Tab-separated table of C-alpha atoms in Angstrom:
chain	number	residue	atom	x	y	z
A	1	MET	CA	1.268	-17.336	-0.421
A	2	SER	CA	-0.974	-20.063	-1.669
A	3	VAL	CA	-2.719	-22.299	0.822
A	4	ALA	CA	-4.064	-25.782	0.341
A	5	SER	CA	-7.709	-25.871	1.320
A	6	PRO	CA	-10.980	-27.329	0.087
A	7	SER	CA	-12.095	-25.832	-3.195
A	8	LEU	CA	-15.656	-24.562	-3.265
A	9	ARG	CA	-17.573	-23.250	-6.213
A	10	PRO	CA	-19.095	-19.790	-5.945
A	11	GLY	CA	-22.624	-20.029	-4.799
A	12	SER	CA	-22.270	-23.481	-3.205
A	13	ALA	CA	-23.069	-21.955	0.193
A	14	GLY	CA	-24.110	-18.555	1.426
A	15	PHE	CA	-21.742	-15.963	2.877
A	16	SER	CA	-22.173	-15.022	6.525
A	17	ALA	CA	-21.675	-11.475	7.790
A	18	THR	CA	-18.235	-12.532	9.039
A	19	ASP	CA	-17.318	-13.861	5.596
A	20	TYR	CA	-18.326	-10.574	3.979
A	21	GLY	CA	-16.306	-8.659	6.562
A	22	LEU	CA	-13.194	-10.774	5.989
A	23	TYR	CA	-13.623	-10.490	2.225
A	24	ALA	CA	-13.964	-6.704	2.394
A	25	ALA	CA	-10.951	-6.426	4.710
A	26	THR	CA	-8.809	-8.485	2.326
A	27	VAL	CA	-9.862	-6.672	-0.846
A	28	LEU	CA	-9.579	-3.172	0.640
A	29	ALA	CA	-6.268	-3.843	2.412
A	30	TRP	CA	-4.640	-5.148	-0.762
A	31	GLY	CA	-6.439	-2.663	-2.992
A	32	PHE	CA	-5.039	0.319	-1.059
A	33	SER	CA	-1.544	-1.199	-0.796
A	34	TRP	CA	-0.587	-0.334	-4.376
A	35	ILE	CA	-1.023	3.403	-4.013
A	36	ALA	CA	0.669	3.202	-0.597
A	37	MET	CA	3.785	1.974	-2.419
A	38	LYS	CA	4.018	5.400	-4.037
A	39	GLY	CA	4.782	6.882	-0.631
A	40	GLN	CA	7.781	4.561	-0.261
A	41	VAL	CA	9.780	5.229	-3.417
A	42	ALA	CA	10.135	9.006	-3.722
A	43	THR	CA	13.439	9.455	-1.864
A	44	VAL	CA	14.346	6.046	-0.363
A	45	ALA	CA	15.776	3.125	-2.356
A	46	PRO	CA	13.001	0.538	-2.938
A	47	GLU	CA	15.013	-2.320	-1.437
A	48	VAL	CA	15.582	-0.281	1.738
A	49	SER	CA	11.873	0.529	2.042
A	50	VAL	CA	10.977	-3.152	1.599
A	51	PHE	CA	13.643	-4.058	4.186
A	52	TRP	CA	12.040	-1.836	6.823
A	53	ARG	CA	8.580	-3.088	5.834
A	54	PHE	CA	9.592	-6.635	6.685
A	55	VAL	CA	11.494	-5.668	9.810
A	56	LEU	CA	8.071	-4.637	11.119
A	57	ALA	CA	6.027	-7.382	9.452
A	58	ALA	CA	8.388	-10.211	10.457
A	59	SER	CA	8.428	-9.016	14.069
A	60	ILE	CA	4.634	-9.009	14.177
A	61	MET	CA	4.304	-12.401	12.439
A	62	MET	CA	6.855	-14.021	14.752
A	63	ALA	CA	5.086	-12.605	17.807
A	64	TRP	CA	1.729	-13.791	16.456
A	65	ALA	CA	3.079	-17.282	15.733
A	66	ARG	CA	4.432	-17.558	19.279
A	67	PHE	CA	1.175	-16.235	20.740
A	68	ARG	CA	-0.779	-18.858	18.781
A	69	GLY	CA	1.581	-21.580	19.987
A	70	HIS	CA	3.001	-22.500	16.581
A	71	HIS	CA	6.110	-24.668	16.416
A	72	LEU	CA	8.984	-22.460	15.207
A	73	ALA	CA	12.018	-24.779	15.488
A	74	PHE	CA	12.904	-26.432	12.173
A	75	GLY	CA	15.796	-28.295	10.572
A	76	LEU	CA	18.277	-27.080	7.975
A	77	GLN	CA	16.308	-28.345	4.957
A	78	ASP	CA	13.208	-26.487	6.104
A	79	HIS	CA	15.194	-23.313	6.703
A	80	LEU	CA	16.558	-23.534	3.164
A	81	ARG	CA	12.960	-23.588	1.956
A	82	PHE	CA	12.119	-20.631	4.184
A	83	ALA	CA	15.095	-18.785	2.724
A	84	GLY	CA	13.714	-19.483	-0.749
A	85	LEU	CA	10.378	-18.039	0.330
A	86	GLY	CA	12.221	-15.003	1.637
A	87	VAL	CA	14.036	-14.458	-1.652
A	88	PHE	CA	11.062	-14.936	-3.978
A	89	LEU	CA	7.992	-13.942	-1.928
A	90	PHE	CA	9.239	-11.417	0.607
A	91	SER	CA	12.058	-9.523	-1.077
A	92	THR	CA	12.531	-9.833	-4.849
A	93	ASN	CA	8.801	-9.772	-5.575
A	94	PHE	CA	8.142	-6.614	-3.565
A	95	THR	CA	11.350	-4.834	-4.536
A	96	LEU	CA	10.618	-5.181	-8.255
A	97	PHE	CA	7.088	-3.859	-7.771
A	98	TYR	CA	8.414	-0.940	-5.713
A	99	TYR	CA	10.707	-0.052	-8.605
A	100	GLY	CA	7.711	-0.325	-10.916
A	101	ALA	CA	5.735	1.976	-8.610
A	102	ALA	CA	8.296	4.715	-9.202
A	103	ILE	CA	7.421	4.632	-12.913
A	104	LEU	CA	3.887	3.347	-13.550
A	105	PRO	CA	0.433	4.233	-12.156
A	106	SER	CA	-0.292	2.121	-9.088
A	107	GLY	CA	-3.490	0.684	-10.564
A	108	LEU	CA	-1.587	-0.895	-13.437
A	109	LEU	CA	0.745	-2.597	-10.952
A	110	ALA	CA	-2.252	-4.265	-9.326
A	111	VAL	CA	-3.638	-5.416	-12.672
A	112	ILE	CA	-0.320	-7.029	-13.639
A	113	PHE	CA	-0.045	-8.762	-10.268
A	114	SER	CA	-3.627	-10.043	-10.512
A	115	THR	CA	-2.542	-12.249	-13.425
A	116	ALA	CA	-0.337	-14.355	-11.116
A	117	SER	CA	-2.624	-17.383	-11.551
A	118	ILE	CA	-2.167	-17.059	-15.309
A	119	PHE	CA	1.624	-16.908	-14.958
A	120	ASN	CA	1.390	-19.997	-12.726
A	121	LEU	CA	-0.284	-21.813	-15.602
A	122	PHE	CA	2.585	-21.204	-18.015
A	123	LEU	CA	5.265	-21.819	-15.382
A	124	GLY	CA	3.655	-25.184	-14.653
A	125	LEU	CA	3.835	-26.029	-18.343
A	126	ILE	CA	7.453	-24.887	-18.735
A	127	LEU	CA	8.881	-26.285	-15.486
A	128	PHE	CA	6.784	-29.403	-14.897
A	129	GLY	CA	5.193	-30.191	-18.254
A	130	GLN	CA	1.693	-29.693	-16.804
A	131	ARG	CA	-0.614	-29.230	-19.770
A	132	PRO	CA	-3.360	-26.671	-19.129
A	133	SER	CA	-6.985	-27.412	-19.910
A	134	PRO	CA	-8.490	-25.579	-22.906
A	135	ILE	CA	-10.442	-23.306	-20.538
A	136	ALA	CA	-7.326	-22.466	-18.522
A	137	LEU	CA	-5.341	-21.806	-21.694
A	138	GLY	CA	-8.084	-19.523	-22.989
A	139	ALA	CA	-8.125	-17.719	-19.637
A	140	GLY	CA	-4.376	-17.160	-19.837
A	141	LEU	CA	-4.505	-15.774	-23.353
A	142	LEU	CA	-7.443	-13.522	-22.433
A	143	GLY	CA	-5.566	-12.196	-19.407
A	144	PHE	CA	-2.437	-11.371	-21.400
A	145	LEU	CA	-4.584	-9.726	-24.083
A	146	GLY	CA	-6.094	-7.580	-21.337
A	147	ILE	CA	-2.673	-6.477	-20.095
A	148	GLY	CA	-1.716	-5.527	-23.639
A	149	LEU	CA	-4.908	-3.507	-24.095
A	150	MET	CA	-4.468	-1.689	-20.787
A	151	PHE	CA	-0.968	-0.664	-21.818
A	152	TRP	CA	-1.990	0.090	-25.399
A	153	PRO	CA	-2.566	3.839	-24.800
A	154	LYS	CA	1.055	4.021	-23.600
A	155	LEU	CA	2.335	1.696	-26.319
A	156	ALA	CA	0.659	3.748	-29.031
A	157	GLY	CA	1.706	7.118	-27.618
A	158	ALA	CA	4.833	8.967	-26.651
A	159	GLU	CA	4.364	7.970	-22.983
A	160	PHE	CA	5.756	4.474	-23.563
A	161	ASN	CA	9.478	5.164	-23.461
A	162	ASP	CA	12.388	3.084	-22.224
A	163	GLU	CA	11.526	3.926	-18.621
A	164	ALA	CA	7.938	2.692	-18.986
A	165	ALA	CA	9.187	-0.513	-20.636
A	166	ILE	CA	11.545	-1.073	-17.705
A	167	GLY	CA	8.679	-0.480	-15.260
A	168	LEU	CA	6.519	-3.046	-17.053
A	169	ALA	CA	9.391	-5.554	-17.105
A	170	MET	CA	9.976	-5.001	-13.369
A	171	CYS	CA	6.325	-5.770	-12.583
A	172	VAL	CA	6.287	-8.865	-14.778
A	173	GLY	CA	9.486	-10.010	-13.051
A	174	GLY	CA	7.909	-9.351	-9.658
A	175	THR	CA	4.871	-11.434	-10.588
A	176	LEU	CA	7.073	-14.298	-11.795
A	177	SER	CA	9.035	-14.128	-8.529
A	178	PHE	CA	5.765	-14.330	-6.593
A	179	CYS	CA	4.685	-17.373	-8.619
A	180	LEU	CA	7.988	-19.163	-7.992
A	181	GLY	CA	7.582	-18.392	-4.301
A	182	ASN	CA	4.096	-19.890	-4.371
A	183	MET	CA	5.510	-23.122	-5.792
A	184	LEU	CA	8.011	-23.257	-2.932
A	185	SER	CA	5.183	-22.508	-0.516
A	186	ALA	CA	3.136	-25.420	-1.841
A	187	ASP	CA	6.128	-27.744	-1.398
A	188	THR	CA	6.609	-26.462	2.150
A	189	GLN	CA	2.966	-27.137	2.970
A	190	ARG	CA	3.196	-30.656	1.554
A	191	ARG	CA	5.894	-31.269	4.174
A	192	GLY	CA	3.312	-30.494	6.845
A	193	ILE	CA	4.673	-27.071	7.827
A	194	GLY	CA	1.997	-24.562	8.778
A	195	VAL	CA	1.498	-21.417	6.715
A	196	THR	CA	1.936	-19.020	9.647
A	197	PRO	CA	5.390	-20.237	10.818
A	198	ALA	CA	6.557	-20.614	7.207
A	199	THR	CA	5.470	-17.056	6.462
A	200	ALA	CA	7.062	-15.698	9.637
A	201	TRP	CA	10.399	-17.330	8.815
A	202	GLY	CA	10.086	-16.356	5.149
A	203	MET	CA	9.675	-12.719	6.161
A	204	VAL	CA	12.730	-12.958	8.418
A	205	TYR	CA	14.866	-14.345	5.596
A	206	GLY	CA	13.470	-11.807	3.148
A	207	MET	CA	14.431	-9.030	5.552
A	208	LEU	CA	17.948	-10.466	5.975
A	209	PHE	CA	18.403	-10.888	2.218
A	210	LEU	CA	17.373	-7.284	1.576
A	211	GLY	CA	19.587	-6.024	4.386
A	212	ILE	CA	22.638	-7.774	2.926
A	213	PHE	CA	21.738	-6.756	-0.631
A	214	SER	CA	21.274	-3.103	0.356
A	215	ALA	CA	24.532	-3.057	2.324
A	216	LEU	CA	26.475	-4.563	-0.589
A	217	ARG	CA	25.047	-1.874	-2.869
A	218	GLY	CA	26.160	0.796	-0.426
A	219	GLN	CA	22.600	1.939	0.257
A	220	SER	CA	21.840	4.079	3.263
A	221	PHE	CA	19.314	2.582	5.679
A	222	SER	CA	18.024	6.023	6.608
A	223	VAL	CA	14.430	6.780	5.706
A	224	GLU	CA	12.329	9.803	4.865
A	225	TRP	CA	11.104	11.436	8.058
A	226	SER	CA	7.638	12.376	6.899
A	227	VAL	CA	4.070	11.456	7.792
A	228	ASN	CA	3.527	10.205	4.240
A	229	TYR	CA	6.490	7.814	4.344
A	230	PHE	CA	5.899	6.400	7.814
A	231	GLY	CA	2.143	6.247	7.300
A	232	SER	CA	2.539	4.200	4.129
A	233	LEU	CA	5.275	2.050	5.718
A	234	ILE	CA	3.103	1.151	8.709
A	235	TYR	CA	0.121	0.507	6.445
A	236	LEU	CA	2.104	-1.816	4.176
A	237	ALA	CA	3.771	-3.667	7.059
A	238	VAL	CA	0.802	-4.006	9.402
A	239	VAL	CA	-2.346	-3.818	7.276
A	240	ALA	CA	-1.246	-5.148	3.865
A	241	SER	CA	1.310	-7.702	5.086
A	242	VAL	CA	-0.194	-8.964	8.359
A	243	ILE	CA	-3.884	-8.074	8.747
A	244	ALA	CA	-4.770	-8.786	5.116
A	245	PHE	CA	-2.790	-12.024	5.264
A	246	ALA	CA	-4.615	-13.133	8.432
A	247	SER	CA	-7.998	-12.162	6.943
A	248	TYR	CA	-7.292	-14.060	3.746
A	249	LEU	CA	-6.134	-17.208	5.544
A	250	THR	CA	-9.224	-17.129	7.755
A	251	LEU	CA	-11.397	-16.665	4.685
A	252	LEU	CA	-9.696	-19.624	2.988
A	253	GLY	CA	-10.565	-21.840	5.923
A	254	ARG	CA	-14.185	-20.664	5.984
A	255	ILE	CA	-15.195	-20.607	2.301
A	256	GLY	CA	-12.458	-22.471	0.386
A	257	SER	CA	-9.795	-21.438	-2.083
A	258	ALA	CA	-12.035	-21.005	-5.150
A	259	ARG	CA	-14.295	-18.341	-3.677
A	260	ALA	CA	-11.551	-16.705	-1.605
A	261	GLY	CA	-9.530	-16.404	-4.806
A	262	TYR	CA	-12.038	-13.902	-6.152
A	263	ALA	CA	-10.259	-11.302	-4.020
A	264	THR	CA	-7.609	-11.248	-6.759
A	265	VAL	CA	-10.335	-10.140	-9.173
A	266	MET	CA	-11.618	-7.345	-6.959
A	267	PHE	CA	-8.530	-5.633	-5.522
A	268	PRO	CA	-7.296	-4.357	-8.936
A	269	VAL	CA	-10.641	-2.567	-9.309
A	270	VAL	CA	-10.064	-0.834	-5.966
A	271	ALA	CA	-6.475	0.010	-6.943
A	272	LEU	CA	-7.507	1.438	-10.322
A	273	THR	CA	-10.253	3.514	-8.704
A	274	LEU	CA	-7.709	5.041	-6.321
A	275	SER	CA	-5.256	5.563	-9.182
A	276	THR	CA	-7.955	7.407	-11.135
A	277	ILE	CA	-8.792	9.674	-8.181
A	278	PHE	CA	-5.318	10.412	-6.825
A	279	GLU	CA	-2.950	9.875	-9.767
A	280	GLY	CA	-5.095	11.062	-12.644
A	281	TYR	CA	-5.060	7.717	-14.438
A	282	GLN	CA	-6.728	8.336	-17.804
A	283	TRP	CA	-9.316	5.792	-18.878
A	284	THR	CA	-9.894	5.012	-22.546
A	285	PRO	CA	-12.323	2.540	-24.159
A	286	VAL	CA	-9.340	0.312	-24.990
A	287	ALA	CA	-8.090	0.359	-21.378
A	288	ALA	CA	-11.596	-0.441	-20.086
A	289	ALA	CA	-11.810	-3.370	-22.511
A	290	GLY	CA	-8.409	-4.523	-21.262
A	291	LEU	CA	-9.569	-4.499	-17.635
A	292	ALA	CA	-12.645	-6.505	-18.643
A	293	CYS	CA	-10.373	-9.065	-20.335
A	294	VAL	CA	-8.125	-9.358	-17.264
A	295	ILE	CA	-11.112	-9.815	-14.936
A	296	GLY	CA	-12.681	-12.273	-17.362
A	297	GLY	CA	-9.439	-14.240	-17.614
A	298	ASN	CA	-9.124	-14.411	-13.828
A	299	LEU	CA	-12.735	-15.574	-13.469
A	300	MET	CA	-12.213	-18.272	-16.097
A	301	MET	CA	-9.005	-19.374	-14.373
A	302	LEU	CA	-10.744	-19.664	-11.008
A	303	ARG	CA	-13.537	-21.753	-12.508
A	304	ALA	CA	-11.007	-23.956	-14.293
A	305	ARG	CA	-9.335	-25.000	-11.028
């Protein structure tokens, strides 16, 4: 979720050891989360795996919010907003990426998701008529060029079949869902609702939505009884959903949104490194150029804020 905080330019103040630690925790937690998704989609329906992820994550976030003394009682209008967060940020977004994880290398999922700020740019133009600056527009075009180049080896070869196209579409849809959720989050924050209680309630509604959706589809709520499945589930629920979130929010408060946002540039590099080691992702000069374009587009977008 996006958080309103003072925007600082990189280099405007030095990082402390704590800042570096929080930054590393955020980047590594999110960087490892993409390959952890692979352990969730082998035998269990993606929506069921995401349901159990947020059963755990919502329980922890609610307990944390109560421990920190956050106000958790809200009116109907606020709960409707929380439900929207649940649908877009904590259910649809993740479920679509889980489906994508069953098809595509995990590193490519991270690269697609890292372009969320670029998707935000075009959504702002389409939904609110917000005209992007020339730099922001150039960043968006560079980012989309990078995605195309990274998928070019598949597009040009026999690997890019209908299944791969569906996987790509799922990930793009998941990113769009995340962006819509961020817009709802910003509106919620403008109403003076704290990020922690909004996130806790959003996770609860996301869990409920997925539970109802899975039941209507006749899905079994049973899971795979293996170390790999439960290890990845606990990692995604506790580390990627709670610890990384807390680290990122703390980092936002300490160094500002501009510099904290550079985590979105770094975690795809971690994810692609893991994908190369464990999934045999094959690098080509075109794919490397594509990654450079995506990183460059993200950097330009951050500086254009």
